Structures are given as structure tokens and as C-alpha cells.
XYZ file of C-alpha atoms in Angstrom:
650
model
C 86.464 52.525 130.518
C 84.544 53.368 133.464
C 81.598 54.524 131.050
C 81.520 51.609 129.053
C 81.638 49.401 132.419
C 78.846 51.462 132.924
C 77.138 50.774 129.764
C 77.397 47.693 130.516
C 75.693 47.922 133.503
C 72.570 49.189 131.674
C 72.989 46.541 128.740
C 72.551 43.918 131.470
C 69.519 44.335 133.133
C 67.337 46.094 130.257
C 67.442 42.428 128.003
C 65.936 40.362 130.934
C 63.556 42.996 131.778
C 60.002 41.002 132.431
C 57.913 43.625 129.810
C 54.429 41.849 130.197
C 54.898 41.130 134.253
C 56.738 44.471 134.969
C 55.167 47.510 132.337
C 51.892 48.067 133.814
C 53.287 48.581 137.041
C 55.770 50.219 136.363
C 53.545 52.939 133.921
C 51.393 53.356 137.030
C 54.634 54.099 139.727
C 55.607 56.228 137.066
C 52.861 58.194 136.761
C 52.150 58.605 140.384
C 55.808 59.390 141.060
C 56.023 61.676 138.354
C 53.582 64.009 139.737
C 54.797 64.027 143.010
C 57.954 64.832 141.112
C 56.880 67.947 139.486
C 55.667 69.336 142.646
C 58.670 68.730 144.558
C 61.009 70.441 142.184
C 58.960 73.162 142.305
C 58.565 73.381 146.273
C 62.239 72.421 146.554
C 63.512 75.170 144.047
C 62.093 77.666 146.847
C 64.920 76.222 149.180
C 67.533 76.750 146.129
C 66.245 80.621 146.606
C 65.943 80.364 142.459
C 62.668 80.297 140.689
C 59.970 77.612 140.704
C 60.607 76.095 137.036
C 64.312 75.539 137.915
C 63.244 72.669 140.071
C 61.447 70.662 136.887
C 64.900 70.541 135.245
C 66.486 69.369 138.471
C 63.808 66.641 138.288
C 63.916 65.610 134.789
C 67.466 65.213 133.896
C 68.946 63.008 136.677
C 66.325 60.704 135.592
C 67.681 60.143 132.135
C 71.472 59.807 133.475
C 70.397 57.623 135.995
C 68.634 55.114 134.069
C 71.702 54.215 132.054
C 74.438 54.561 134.503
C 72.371 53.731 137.909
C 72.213 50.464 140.173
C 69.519 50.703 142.007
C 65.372 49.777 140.373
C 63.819 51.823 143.379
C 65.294 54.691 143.716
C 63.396 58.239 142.462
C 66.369 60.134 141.236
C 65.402 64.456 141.544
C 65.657 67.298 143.876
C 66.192 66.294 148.144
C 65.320 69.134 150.345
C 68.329 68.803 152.407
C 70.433 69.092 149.202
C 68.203 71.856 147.941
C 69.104 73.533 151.034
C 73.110 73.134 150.999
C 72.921 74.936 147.358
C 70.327 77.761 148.578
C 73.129 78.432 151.441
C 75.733 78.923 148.370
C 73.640 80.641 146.707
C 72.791 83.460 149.197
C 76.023 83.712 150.486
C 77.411 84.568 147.115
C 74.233 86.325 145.865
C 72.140 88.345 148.476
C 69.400 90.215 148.807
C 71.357 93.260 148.531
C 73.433 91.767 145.280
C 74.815 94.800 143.754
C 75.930 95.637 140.059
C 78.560 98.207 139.265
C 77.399 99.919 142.549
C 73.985 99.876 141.707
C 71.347 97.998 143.719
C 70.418 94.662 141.156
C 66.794 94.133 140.400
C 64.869 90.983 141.040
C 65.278 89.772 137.400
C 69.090 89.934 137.743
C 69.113 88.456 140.761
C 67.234 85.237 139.812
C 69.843 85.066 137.148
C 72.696 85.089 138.744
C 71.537 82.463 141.800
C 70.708 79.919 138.893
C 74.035 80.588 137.479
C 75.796 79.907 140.867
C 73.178 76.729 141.536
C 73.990 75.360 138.905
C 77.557 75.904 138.970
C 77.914 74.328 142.995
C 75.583 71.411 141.125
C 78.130 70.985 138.309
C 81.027 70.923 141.031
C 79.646 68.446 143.259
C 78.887 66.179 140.173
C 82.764 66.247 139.247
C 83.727 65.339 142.750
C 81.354 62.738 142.707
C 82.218 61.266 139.494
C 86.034 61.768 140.364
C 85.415 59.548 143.740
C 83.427 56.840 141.646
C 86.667 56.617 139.359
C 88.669 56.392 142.388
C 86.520 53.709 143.987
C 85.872 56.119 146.804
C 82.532 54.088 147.384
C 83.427 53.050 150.695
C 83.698 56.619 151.937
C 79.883 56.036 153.012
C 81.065 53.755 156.020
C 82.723 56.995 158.173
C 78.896 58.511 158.187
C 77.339 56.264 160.520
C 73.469 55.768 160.411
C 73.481 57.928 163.787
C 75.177 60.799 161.805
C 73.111 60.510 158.766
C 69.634 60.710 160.793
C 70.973 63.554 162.889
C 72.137 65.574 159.919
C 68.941 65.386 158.212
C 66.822 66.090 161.164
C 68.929 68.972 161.813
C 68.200 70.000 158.281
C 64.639 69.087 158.086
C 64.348 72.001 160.951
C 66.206 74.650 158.406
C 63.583 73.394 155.817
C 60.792 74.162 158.069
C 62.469 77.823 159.311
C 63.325 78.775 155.630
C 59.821 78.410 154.645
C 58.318 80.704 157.374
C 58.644 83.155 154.894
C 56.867 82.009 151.932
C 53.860 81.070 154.548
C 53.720 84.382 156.123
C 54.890 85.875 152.922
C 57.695 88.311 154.393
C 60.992 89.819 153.527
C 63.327 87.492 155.473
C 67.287 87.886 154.102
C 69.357 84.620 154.042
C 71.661 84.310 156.582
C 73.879 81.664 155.601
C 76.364 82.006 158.730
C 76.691 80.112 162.042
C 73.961 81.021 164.172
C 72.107 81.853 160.831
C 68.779 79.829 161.988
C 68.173 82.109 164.941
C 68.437 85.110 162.391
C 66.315 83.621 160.711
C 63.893 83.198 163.022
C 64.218 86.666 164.664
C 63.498 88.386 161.448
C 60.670 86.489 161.140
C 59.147 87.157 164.568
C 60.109 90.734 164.534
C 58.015 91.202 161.536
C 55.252 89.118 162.298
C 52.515 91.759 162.087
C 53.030 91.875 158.315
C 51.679 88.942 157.706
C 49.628 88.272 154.861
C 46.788 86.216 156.362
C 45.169 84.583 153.207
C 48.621 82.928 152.270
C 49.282 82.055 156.098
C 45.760 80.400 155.944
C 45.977 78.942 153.027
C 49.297 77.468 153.904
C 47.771 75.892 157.146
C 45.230 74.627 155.395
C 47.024 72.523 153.068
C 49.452 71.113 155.534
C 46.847 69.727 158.062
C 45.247 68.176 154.728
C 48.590 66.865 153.572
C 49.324 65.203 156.787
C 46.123 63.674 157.641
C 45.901 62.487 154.273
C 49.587 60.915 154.524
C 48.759 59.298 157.891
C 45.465 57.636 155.913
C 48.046 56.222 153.600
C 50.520 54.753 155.865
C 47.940 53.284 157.747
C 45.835 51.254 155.171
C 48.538 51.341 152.656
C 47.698 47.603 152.719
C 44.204 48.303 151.821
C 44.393 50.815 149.312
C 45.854 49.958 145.738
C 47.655 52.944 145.613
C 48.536 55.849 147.929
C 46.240 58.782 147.431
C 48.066 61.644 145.310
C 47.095 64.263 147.874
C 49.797 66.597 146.837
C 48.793 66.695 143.015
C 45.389 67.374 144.028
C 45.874 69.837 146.160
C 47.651 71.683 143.458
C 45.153 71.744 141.281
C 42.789 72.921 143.604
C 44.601 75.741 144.979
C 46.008 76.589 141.586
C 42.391 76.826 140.253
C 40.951 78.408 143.348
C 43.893 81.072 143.350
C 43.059 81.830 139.239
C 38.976 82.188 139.366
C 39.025 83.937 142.707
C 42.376 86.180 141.838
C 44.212 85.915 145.040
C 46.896 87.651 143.604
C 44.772 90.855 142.904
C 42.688 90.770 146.247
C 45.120 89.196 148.724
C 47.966 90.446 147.263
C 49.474 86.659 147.732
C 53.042 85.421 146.042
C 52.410 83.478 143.316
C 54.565 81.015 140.861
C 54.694 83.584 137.993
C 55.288 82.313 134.345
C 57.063 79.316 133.531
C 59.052 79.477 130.326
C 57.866 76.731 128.382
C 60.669 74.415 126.417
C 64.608 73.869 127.983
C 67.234 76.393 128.051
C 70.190 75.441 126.085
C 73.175 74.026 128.303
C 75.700 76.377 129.670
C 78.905 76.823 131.258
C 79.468 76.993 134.676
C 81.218 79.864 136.014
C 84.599 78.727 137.355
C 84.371 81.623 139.519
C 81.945 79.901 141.779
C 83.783 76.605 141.682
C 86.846 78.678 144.261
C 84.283 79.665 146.060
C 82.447 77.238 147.176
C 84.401 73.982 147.236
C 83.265 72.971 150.514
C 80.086 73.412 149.701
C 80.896 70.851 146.845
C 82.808 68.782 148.848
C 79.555 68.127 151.926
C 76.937 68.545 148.656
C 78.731 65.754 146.943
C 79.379 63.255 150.079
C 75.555 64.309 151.810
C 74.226 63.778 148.319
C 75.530 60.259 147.684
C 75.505 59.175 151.137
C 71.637 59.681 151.746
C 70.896 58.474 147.866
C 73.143 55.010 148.631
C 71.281 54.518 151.883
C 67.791 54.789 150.379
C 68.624 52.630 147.673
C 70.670 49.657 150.268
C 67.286 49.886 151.631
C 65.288 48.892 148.347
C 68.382 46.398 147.216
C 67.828 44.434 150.459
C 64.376 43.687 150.375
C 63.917 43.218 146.697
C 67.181 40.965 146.963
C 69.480 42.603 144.192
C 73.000 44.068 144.259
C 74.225 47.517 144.139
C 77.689 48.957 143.673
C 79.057 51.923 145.385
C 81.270 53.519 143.144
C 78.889 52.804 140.553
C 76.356 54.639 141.921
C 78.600 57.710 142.492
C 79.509 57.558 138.879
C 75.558 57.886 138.208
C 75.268 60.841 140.877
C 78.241 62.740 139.410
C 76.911 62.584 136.050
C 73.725 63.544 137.146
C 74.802 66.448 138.525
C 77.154 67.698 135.815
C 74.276 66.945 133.155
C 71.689 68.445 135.464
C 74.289 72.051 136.347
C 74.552 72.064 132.766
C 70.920 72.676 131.861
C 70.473 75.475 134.882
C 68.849 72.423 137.319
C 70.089 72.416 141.139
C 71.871 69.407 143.074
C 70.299 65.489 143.230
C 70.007 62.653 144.805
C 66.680 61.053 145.527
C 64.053 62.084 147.983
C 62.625 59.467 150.439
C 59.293 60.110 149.881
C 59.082 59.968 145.892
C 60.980 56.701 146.046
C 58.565 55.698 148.636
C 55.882 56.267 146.383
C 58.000 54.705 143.442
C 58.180 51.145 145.146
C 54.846 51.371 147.023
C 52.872 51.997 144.046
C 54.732 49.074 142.047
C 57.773 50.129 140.519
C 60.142 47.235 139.480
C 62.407 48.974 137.475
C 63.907 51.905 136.313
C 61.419 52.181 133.544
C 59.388 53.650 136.158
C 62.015 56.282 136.307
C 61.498 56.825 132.401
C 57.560 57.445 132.688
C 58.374 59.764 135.693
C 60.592 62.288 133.224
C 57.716 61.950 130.822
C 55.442 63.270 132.701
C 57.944 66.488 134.076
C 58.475 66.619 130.173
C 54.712 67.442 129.425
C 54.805 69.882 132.273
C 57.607 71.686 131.301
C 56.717 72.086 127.568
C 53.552 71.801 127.487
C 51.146 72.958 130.680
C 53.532 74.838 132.621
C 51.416 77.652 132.336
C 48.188 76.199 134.606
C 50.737 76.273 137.278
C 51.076 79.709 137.261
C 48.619 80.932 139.615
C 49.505 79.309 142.409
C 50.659 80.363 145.836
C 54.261 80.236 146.870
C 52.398 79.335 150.177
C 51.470 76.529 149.119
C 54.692 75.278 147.639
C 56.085 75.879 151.180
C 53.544 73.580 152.884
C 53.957 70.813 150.670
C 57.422 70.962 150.827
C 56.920 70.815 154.998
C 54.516 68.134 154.127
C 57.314 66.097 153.104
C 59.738 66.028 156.083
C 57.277 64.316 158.842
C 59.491 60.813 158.108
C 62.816 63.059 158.523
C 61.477 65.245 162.115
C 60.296 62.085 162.946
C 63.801 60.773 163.690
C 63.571 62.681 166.934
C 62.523 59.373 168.675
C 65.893 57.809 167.682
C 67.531 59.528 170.723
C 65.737 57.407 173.346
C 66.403 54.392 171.418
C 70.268 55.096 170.727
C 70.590 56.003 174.237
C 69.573 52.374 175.238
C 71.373 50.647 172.648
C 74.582 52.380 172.261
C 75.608 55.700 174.641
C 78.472 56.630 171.777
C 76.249 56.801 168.948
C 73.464 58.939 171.106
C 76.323 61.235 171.638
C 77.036 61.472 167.727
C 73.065 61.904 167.137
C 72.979 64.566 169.445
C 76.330 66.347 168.655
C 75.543 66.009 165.070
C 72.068 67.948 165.265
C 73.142 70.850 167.645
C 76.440 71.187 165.185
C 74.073 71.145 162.358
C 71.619 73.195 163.714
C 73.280 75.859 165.147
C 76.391 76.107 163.253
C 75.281 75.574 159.503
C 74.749 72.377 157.349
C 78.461 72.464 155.890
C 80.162 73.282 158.892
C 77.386 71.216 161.118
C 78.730 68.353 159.081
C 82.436 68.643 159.304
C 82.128 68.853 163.293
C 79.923 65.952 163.427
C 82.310 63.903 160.929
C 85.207 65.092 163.407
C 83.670 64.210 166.556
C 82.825 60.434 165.288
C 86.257 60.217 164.633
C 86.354 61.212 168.133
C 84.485 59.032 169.606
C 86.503 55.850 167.643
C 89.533 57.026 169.264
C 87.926 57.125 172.797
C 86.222 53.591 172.303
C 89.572 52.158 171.390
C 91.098 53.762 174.216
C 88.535 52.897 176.468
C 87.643 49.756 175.240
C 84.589 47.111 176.794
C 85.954 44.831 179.038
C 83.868 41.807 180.822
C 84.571 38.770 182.688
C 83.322 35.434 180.746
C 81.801 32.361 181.928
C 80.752 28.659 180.459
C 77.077 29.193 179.745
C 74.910 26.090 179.715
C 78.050 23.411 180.437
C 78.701 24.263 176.555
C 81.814 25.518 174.551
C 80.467 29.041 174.374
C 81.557 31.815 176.646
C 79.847 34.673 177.430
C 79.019 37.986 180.088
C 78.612 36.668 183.234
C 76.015 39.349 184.004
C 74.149 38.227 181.573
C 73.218 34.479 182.096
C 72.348 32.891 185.120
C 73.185 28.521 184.341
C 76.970 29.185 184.012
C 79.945 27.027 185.002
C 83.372 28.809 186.289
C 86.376 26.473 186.694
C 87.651 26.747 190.257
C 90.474 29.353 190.114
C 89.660 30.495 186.532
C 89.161 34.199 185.251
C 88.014 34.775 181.911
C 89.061 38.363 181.139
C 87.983 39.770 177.630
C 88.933 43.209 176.190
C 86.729 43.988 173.078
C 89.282 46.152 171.404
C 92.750 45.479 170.390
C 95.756 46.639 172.846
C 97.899 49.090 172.033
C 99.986 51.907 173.394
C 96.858 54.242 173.970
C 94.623 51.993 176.137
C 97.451 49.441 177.460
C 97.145 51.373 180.621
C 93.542 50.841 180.558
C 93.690 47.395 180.302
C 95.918 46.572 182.594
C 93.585 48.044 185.268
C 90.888 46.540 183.972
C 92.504 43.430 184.087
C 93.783 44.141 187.411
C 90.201 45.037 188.850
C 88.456 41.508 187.479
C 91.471 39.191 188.864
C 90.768 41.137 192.313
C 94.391 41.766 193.334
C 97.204 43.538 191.969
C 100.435 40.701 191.356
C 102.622 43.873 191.919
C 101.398 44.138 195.090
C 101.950 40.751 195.589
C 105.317 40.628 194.561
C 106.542 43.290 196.628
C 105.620 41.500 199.675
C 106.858 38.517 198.451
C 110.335 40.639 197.588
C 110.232 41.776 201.369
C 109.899 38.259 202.861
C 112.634 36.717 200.614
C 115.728 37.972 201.512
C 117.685 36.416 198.566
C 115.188 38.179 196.063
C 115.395 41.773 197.989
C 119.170 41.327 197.187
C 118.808 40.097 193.409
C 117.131 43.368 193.252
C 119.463 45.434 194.554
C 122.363 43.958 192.227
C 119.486 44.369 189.189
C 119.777 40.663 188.355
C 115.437 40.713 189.152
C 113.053 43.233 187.813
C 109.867 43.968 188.364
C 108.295 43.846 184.645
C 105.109 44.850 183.402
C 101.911 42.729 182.752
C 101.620 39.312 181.286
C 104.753 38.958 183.638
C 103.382 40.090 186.851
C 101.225 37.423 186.933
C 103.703 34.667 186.040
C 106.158 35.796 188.649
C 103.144 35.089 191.838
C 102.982 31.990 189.737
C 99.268 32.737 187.980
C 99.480 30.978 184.729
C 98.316 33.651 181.946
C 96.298 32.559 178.628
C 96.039 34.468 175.618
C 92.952 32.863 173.343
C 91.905 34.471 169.511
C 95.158 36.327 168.320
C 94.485 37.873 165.193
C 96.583 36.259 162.281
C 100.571 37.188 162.356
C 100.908 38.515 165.748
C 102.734 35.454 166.915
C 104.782 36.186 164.703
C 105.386 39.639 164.895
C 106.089 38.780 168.847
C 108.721 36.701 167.845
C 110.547 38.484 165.326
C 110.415 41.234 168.161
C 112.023 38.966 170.900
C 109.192 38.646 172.768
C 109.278 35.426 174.117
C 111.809 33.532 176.509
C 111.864 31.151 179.522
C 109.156 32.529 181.440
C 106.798 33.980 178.501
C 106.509 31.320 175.806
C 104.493 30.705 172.705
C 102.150 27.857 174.432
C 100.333 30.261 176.137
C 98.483 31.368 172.978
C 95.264 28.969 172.035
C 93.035 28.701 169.549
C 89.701 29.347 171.608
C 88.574 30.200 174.694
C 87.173 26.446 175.437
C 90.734 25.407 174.181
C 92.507 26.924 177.186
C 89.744 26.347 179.592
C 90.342 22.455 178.663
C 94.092 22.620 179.311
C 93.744 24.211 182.144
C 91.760 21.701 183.714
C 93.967 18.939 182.538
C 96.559 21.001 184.714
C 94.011 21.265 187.630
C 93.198 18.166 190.231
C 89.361 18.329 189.966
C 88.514 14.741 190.859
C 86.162 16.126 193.017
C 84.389 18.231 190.994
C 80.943 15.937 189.727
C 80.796 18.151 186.277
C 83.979 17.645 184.735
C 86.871 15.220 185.018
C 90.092 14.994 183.412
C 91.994 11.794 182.436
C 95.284 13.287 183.297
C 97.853 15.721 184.762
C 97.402 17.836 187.623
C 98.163 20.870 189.074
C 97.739 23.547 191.477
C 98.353 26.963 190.049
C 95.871 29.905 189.465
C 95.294 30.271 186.638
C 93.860 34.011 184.262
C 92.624 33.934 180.860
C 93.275 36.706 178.533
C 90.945 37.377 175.384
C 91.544 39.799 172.782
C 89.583 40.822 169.622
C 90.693 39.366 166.468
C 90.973 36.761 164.141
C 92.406 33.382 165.315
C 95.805 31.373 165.062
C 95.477 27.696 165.065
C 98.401 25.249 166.730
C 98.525 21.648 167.473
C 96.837 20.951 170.554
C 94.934 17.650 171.500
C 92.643 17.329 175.005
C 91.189 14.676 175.782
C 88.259 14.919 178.133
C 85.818 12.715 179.578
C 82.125 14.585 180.363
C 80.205 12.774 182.542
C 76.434 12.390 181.578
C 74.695 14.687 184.620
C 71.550 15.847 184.671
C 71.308 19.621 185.384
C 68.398 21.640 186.491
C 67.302 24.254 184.586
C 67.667 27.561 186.179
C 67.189 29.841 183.259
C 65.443 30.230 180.087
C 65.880 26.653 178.213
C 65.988 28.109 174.343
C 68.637 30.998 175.818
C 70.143 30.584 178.750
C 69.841 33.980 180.045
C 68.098 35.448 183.289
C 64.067 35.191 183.147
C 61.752 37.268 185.125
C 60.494 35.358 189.021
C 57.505 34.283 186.801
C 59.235 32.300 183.569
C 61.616 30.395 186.609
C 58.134 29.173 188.211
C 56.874 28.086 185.084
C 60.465 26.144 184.562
């Protein structure tokens, strides 16, 4: 059922498609994405630690799945380096180096073989949990990994991209190490045999990533200007793949080249269950990283081209893609930023462009494959690093986090050091664990401010924020931004304490000394001293609780809550609500602001707000607002606190 809904899907958007408005551009994105396409698979297929031409099929057959089952027209389904780099850790951990075979030390041919076996298998995994969590509708797993965990995680991982392709540009003999601590192995074995290096592919390599990054910044900056982005990447490939074949690097320099391609596909096989107990966390974080960064690229896209997308639907498209893509010996997908930048900047309105994009992997693959052969490894490795400027760029997120929100800086920065030190699956389950952390602590510890009138208006807001506010004579407005419960009552109740600037148990007691009757009420346990809400009512401070979420009266009756001193009329509607009744209670004929037409009263009086939804009862004030004319002493469109200059100019 779920396929056909997903048929469906497919059957509804490809009738309306606009073919004389949309074709064009959508040949063009294709084209241009396609060849950034083939390059990436290849570059990323170095991170998989499984030859170069594994990387096409990784590119070409998520394409096809996701153009019938996908949501999203922007999106450039293929190989992510991230992802690349969760299966490469599989990979090595179950195939190293020093892979042996009955005892005997396994040759570089075997070895290939088996890591595409075990990529492929992870890939095929991760593609059945995803398609399992799509059936499920397990789409709303993306909410518990926060935009600050996402950015850290993949700047974390953008730094093992750039350390696991030291080798390839220094061309050395670095093991994996696919353990905690693993990048400062890495590292170390690259250092320690840094006289080694082979200096035509280390020069080569710098070469082409100064060229690839000046020539991306000239794009970004007069993207505007120029009708399409400039394919630097395909060009550079064919120069250095010519270059490296007339001058025969390979024979003078002794540089690492691509090798042959096999042209045509490899039939579909199996995957080896084997690998499936073996690495089902790496599944599990391949399958939840995968979807998580692919839905976020693609929200992106939906927004500002004003369509809908579907969570679970998407997963669906993922977890086939995966399963189809294991099956024919490709690696792990989801969609690279880049390449869907490219998609959409060059034009791309539909999937269609997605279409073109396999063509032109399909020509490579079985047709001239073989004029990629020559090329350096090296420079693989640089245009993969060419590729994660938008993802190390995320570095200036800290500042900003730590001036907009001090918990999710924490997660950013947690996150990355978990990520980076510890491993990109484990990395991930401690930053996952300590945002679940930090939830707990904000509801314990919950935001609490005092609120006042702003601009003689029914709103209420910080008082530390506004400077033309009104506060009734004898009023607090006390608001807790999380709910109460067991964990941060405590909490609150100093809080509370602190804003109303005296403690009513304090109070009391004196007031039990000085009363002689009381002091012996107490003794025979006919008075007791209760908690708060009470403690207020007993030193006669009238307590107000505004914006109760829906049912907890309720719930506070069926629970006995209420009796002769705590009753249900304390509960309003709004803030402005109580604030009215109170001053109905209160004799402010001398105030020149506000008047009531009746009642009076001389209690103190506290105002309680909680987070929530509201409960609405009958309650009709009547209140007569003078016309008075007020002098502006803050910004006139906001209300809130202007510099020495903007209160001159006002």
C-alpha cells in the first residue's frame, strides 16, 4: 500500500509538469549536475576506502528510485561525504589493511572485493531501516536532531574528510583507524611519515584546491551575474586527466592513479547477512544521519519554491534507494549540498533534472569510463576537500549560538568534540544523549521573568526589555516559561519567592509568634504551614494563575485540589484578564491612567503565569480608560529601549 501511495505520489506531479516552461532548464541543471555528479562519486568512493567506479553506481541508482518515490524537485539524490565516511569506518573496521585469508596475508584485489561487499551490505541495511521507519511513520524522528546538532555533526565530519584524505595528497600508507581517538592516529601516521611524500601528487593536489576554491568564491559572488556557475570541477578533470596521460605521471612520478574502470553494471547481489550483525549501529546512525541531512536540504528547497514535502515519504524514497543502490555494489545516499546547490542554481524545476543527471553517469559508466583512467587519486582528494568549505564553514555558528541561545552552543560544541574525538557513530549517540540532557535541565531550570503592561496595551512582556511600561500598584507579574512539575517545583518556588521580594513563610512565622491563638492552633495541629500558592494566601496576597493549558482545572479538581481558601476563580483566561480584576478589587481613584467603575480593595496582590494553552470562563470587566496623552519614552513602532540618540530624536 505504501508503494502504491507512493506511486501515486509520482503519478501526481509528472501530468502537470510545465514541459515547454520547465525542459530546457531542467536539461541544462541536469547536465551541469550530472557532471559534478560523476566526479563526486568518484572522490567520495575514496572515503568508502573501495574503488573509484563504485561511486558512479552510488550516483546513478538513487536517482532512478528517487524520481518515482521522492518529494522533493531540488534535491540531487547520490553519494554525501559524511555518509561516505560512516560506511568507509565499517568498512575498515571489518576489512583492514592487514585483512587476512585462511592465514594468509589478502592481496589488494581481494581486498577491494570484500570492502564493496561489506559497503554495500551496511548500504542495503540502512535502506531497510529507513524504509521500515517510513512504514512506521517514523518521519518525525528528525525533530530530536536539532539544527545545532546537525551543523556540529557535519563539521565534525567535514574535519575526518579533510584528515582521511591526507593520504591520497601525500600519497602514503596510512591504516584506518576506525576507533575513538582514531583521528589523532590518523594524523600521527601521517606526520610520522611525512618525508615520503610524493611531491608531484602533493603539488598537484594543492594546485587544484586553491583553483577550486577561488573559482567557487567567483561563483558565489556573481552568481547573479553569471548564467550558470562555472563547472570548475569537470574541467579540472579533464585537464589533469589529460595532463597525467601525455606527460605519464604514473611512470615518472610514480603518482596513484584511478586505474581501469569496468565498463557496463555488475549484476545485483546479495548482501552478506554476516555484515548486517555486525554493524547495526552503523546502520542505525547511517540511516537517521542519512535522512536527517537529505530532509533538511530538501525543507530548504520546499520553502522557498513553496511546495510540500512529506517525511515518511521521503524515508520510504531513501530506504529504497539504498537497498536498490547495496544491491548493485553502490555505497550509502542521501544528497550532497553542493550538487543540489548546483541543481536549483542552474535551473532545475523538477526531478527531470534528476533524470538527465543519471544520463549523463550512464554514458560515463558504459561508455568513457576509460578517459578517466589516468588520473590522480590526488586529485580526487582535493576536489572532494573542495566540496566541504560550506560544511567547515559552520565554525562561525558558535559565536552566533552563543548569543542567541547558551543551550544549543553547548550542544554545537559537545556535538563536535564527541564527534571528533570519539568517532562519527559513537560522536553521534553522545551528542543525541546530551540534547536529551540539556531538555531535562531546561525544564528543570526553566526561564523565569517578571512582566509588565508595555505601551498602556493588553500585552505583557520582560520588564528588562521595554522602557514605556505600566505596573499596577502592588502587582507582580511572575512568568515561568516551562510547565511545573515535581523536578523544578523547587525551582520555582524560589524563583517566585526572589521576584515577590519576601518569603510569606517568613512572614507567617512572625505573624504565628505575635498571635498567640495561632501559636496554639499549631500546637494542637488544627493550622499548618502549607506549601506555595497557600503561603501567599495565608499573609493575605491574593495569587492569580493566567493560561492553564486545557484540562488541568480539571485534573485539580478531580484531585481535591481546591477548597475554602484555594478556589477555582483564581484561574483566568489572560494575563490582562486578571490584571483587570484586580484593579476592580484595588481603590485607584487616584491613579490618572486607569479607573475602575467599581469595587475596591486593599490586598496585595501576585500573578502567576505558566506555559500552556488556555481555559476560558465567564468573566465580564468593565473598565473605563481615560483618553491621556502619554509621552513617548521609547521607540514608537516597538516600544523597547533606544540608544541616548533615537530618545533625542523622539
Amino acid at each position: 500500500s505504501y508503494l502504491m501511495k507512493s506511486m501515486r505520489n509520482f503519478a501526481s506531479w509528472l501530468p502537470v509538469y510545465r514541459f515547454k516552461e520547465w525542459i530546457l532548464s531542467d536539461i541544462v541543471s541536469g547536465i551541469n549536475t550530472g557532471l559534478v555528479a560523476v566526479l563526486q562519486g568518484l572522490a567520495f568512493a575514496l572515503l568508502v576506502n573501495v574503488p573509484p567506479g563504485y561511486g558512479l553506481y552510488a550516483g546513478f541508482f538513487p536517482l532512478l528510485v528517487y524520481f518515482i518515490f521522492g518529494t522533493s524537485r531540488h534535491i540531487s539524490v547520490g553519494p554525501f561525504p559524511v555518509l561516505s565516511l560512516m560506511v568507509g569506518g565499517a568498512v575498515v573496521r571489518l576489512i583492514p589493511d592487514d585483512f587476512t585469508v585462511n592465514g594468509t596475508l589478502a592481496n589488494t584485489s581481494t581486498i577491494n572485493e570484500e570492502r564493496v561487499i561489506v559497503a554495500a551490505s551496511v548500504t542495503f541495511l540502512a535502506g531497510i531501516l529507513q524504509l521500515l521507519m517510513g512504514i512506521l511513520q517514523f518521519g518525525f524522528i528528525v525533530i530530536y536532531l536539532s539544527q545545532s546538532l546537525i551543523s556540529g555533526f557535519t563539521t565534525a565530519a567535514a574535519v575526518h574528510v579533510v584528515v582521511s584524505q591526507l593520504k591520497f595528497m601525500f600519497q602514503l600508507t596510512v591504516p584506518g583507524f576506525n576507533t575513538p581517538l582514531g583521528i589523532i592516529y590518523t594524523l600521527e601516521s601521517v606526520f610520522s611519515q611525512i618525508t615520503e611524500t610524493n611531491v608531484a601528487d602533493l603539488v598537484t593536489s594543492l594546485i587544484v584546491l586553491l583553483i577550486v576554491f577561488v573559482v567557487k568564491e567567483m561563483n558565489d559572488r556573481y552568481k547573479e551575474k553569471l548564467p550558470t556557475p562555472i563547472p570548475i570541477e569537470f574541467l579540472l578533470t579533464v585537464l589533469a586527466a589529460l595532463i597525467s596521460y601525455f606527460a605519464k605521471f604514473e611512470e615518472k612520478f610514480n603518482v596513484a592513479i584511478v586505474g581501469k574502470l569496468e565498463e557496463g553494471f555488475q549484476g545485483p547481489a546479495a548482501p552478506d547477512m554476516s555484515v548486517f550483525q555486525r554493524c547495526i549501529g552503523d546502520g542505525i546512525s547511517i540511516a537517521i544521519v542519512g535522512f536527517a541531512v537529505g530532509f533538511s536540504v530538501a525543507k530548504v528547497y520546499s520553502i522557498k519554491h513553496d511546495y510540500p514535502l512529506d517525511g515518511n515519504q521521503e524515508l520510504i524514497a531513501y530506504g529504497l534507494s539504498n537497498i536498490v543502490g547495496g544491491s548493485f555494489k553502490g555505497f550509502a545516499s542521501s544528497t550532497a549540498l553542493s550538487r543540489s546547490g548546483v541543481q536549483e542554481s542552474t535551473g532545475g524545476k523538477s526531478q527531470i533534472a534528476g533524470i538527465i543527471s543519471a544520463v549523463i553517469i550512464l554514458i560515463v559508466i558504459v561508455a568513457i569510463g576509460f578517459l578517466l583512467e589516468p588520473l590522480q587519486k590526488s586529485v580526487l582528494a582535493s576536489l572532494a576537500l573542495g566540496n566541504l568549505k560550506g560544511m567547515l564553514m559552520q565554525f562561525k555558528e558558535i559565536g552566533i549560538l552563543w548569543r542567541k541561545d547558551k543551550y544549543d552552543c553547548a550542544i554545537w560544541v559537545v556535538t563536535f568534540l564527541a564527534t571528533l574525538l570519539l568517532g562519527l557513530d559513537i560522536g553521534l549517540a553522545v551528542a543525541v544523549a546530551f540534547q536529551l540532557l540539556t531538555v531535562v535541565i531546561r525544564s528543570q531550570i526553566p526561564s523565569c521573568t517578571v512582566l509588565a503592561n508595555v505601551g498602556r496595551s493588553d500585552i505583557y512582556k520582560n520588564r528588562k526589555d521595554y522602557t514605556d511600561i505600566y505596573e499596577p500598584e502592588g502587582v507582580k507579574i511572575f512568568r515561568c516559561a516551562a510547565p511545573i512539575f515535581f523536578a523544578n517545583a523547587e525551582f520555582f518556588r524560589e524563583k517566585l519567592i526572589t521576584a515577590v521580594g519576601f518569603n510569606p513563610l517568613r512572614v507567617l512565622r512572625k505573624r504565628n509568634k505575635a498571635l498567640r491563638k495561632i501559636r496554639k492552633m499549631l500546637k494542637k495541629g488544627e493550622l499548618q504551614v502549607t506549601s506555595t500558592l497557600k503561603e501567599f494566601v495565608r499573609i493575605n496576597v491574593d495569587v492569580y494563575i493566567v493560561g492553564a493549558h486545557e484540562g488541568f482545572l480539571d485534573k485539580l479538581e478531580r484531585s481535591a485540589f481546591f477548597d475554602e481558601e484555594i478556589r477555582p476563580s483564581i484561574f483566568f483566561l489572560t494575563i490582562h484578564d486578571a490584571v483587570l480584576h484586580i484593579l476592580l478589587k484595588k481603590d485607584i481613584a487616584s491613579s490618572p491612567k486607569l479607573k475602575p467603575t467599581e469595587e475596591k480593595g486593599s490586598n496585595n496582590h501576585c500573578i502567576i503565569s505558566t506555559s500552556g494553552g488556555l481555559r476560558s470562563r465567564e468573566h465580564t470587566v468593565r473598565l473605563l480608560v481615560p483618553a491621556v496623552a502619554l509621552q513617548p519614552q521609547a521607540c514608537g513602532k516597538c516600544a523597547r529601549k533606544v540608544p541616548k540618540s533615537c530618545s533625542q530624536e523622539l
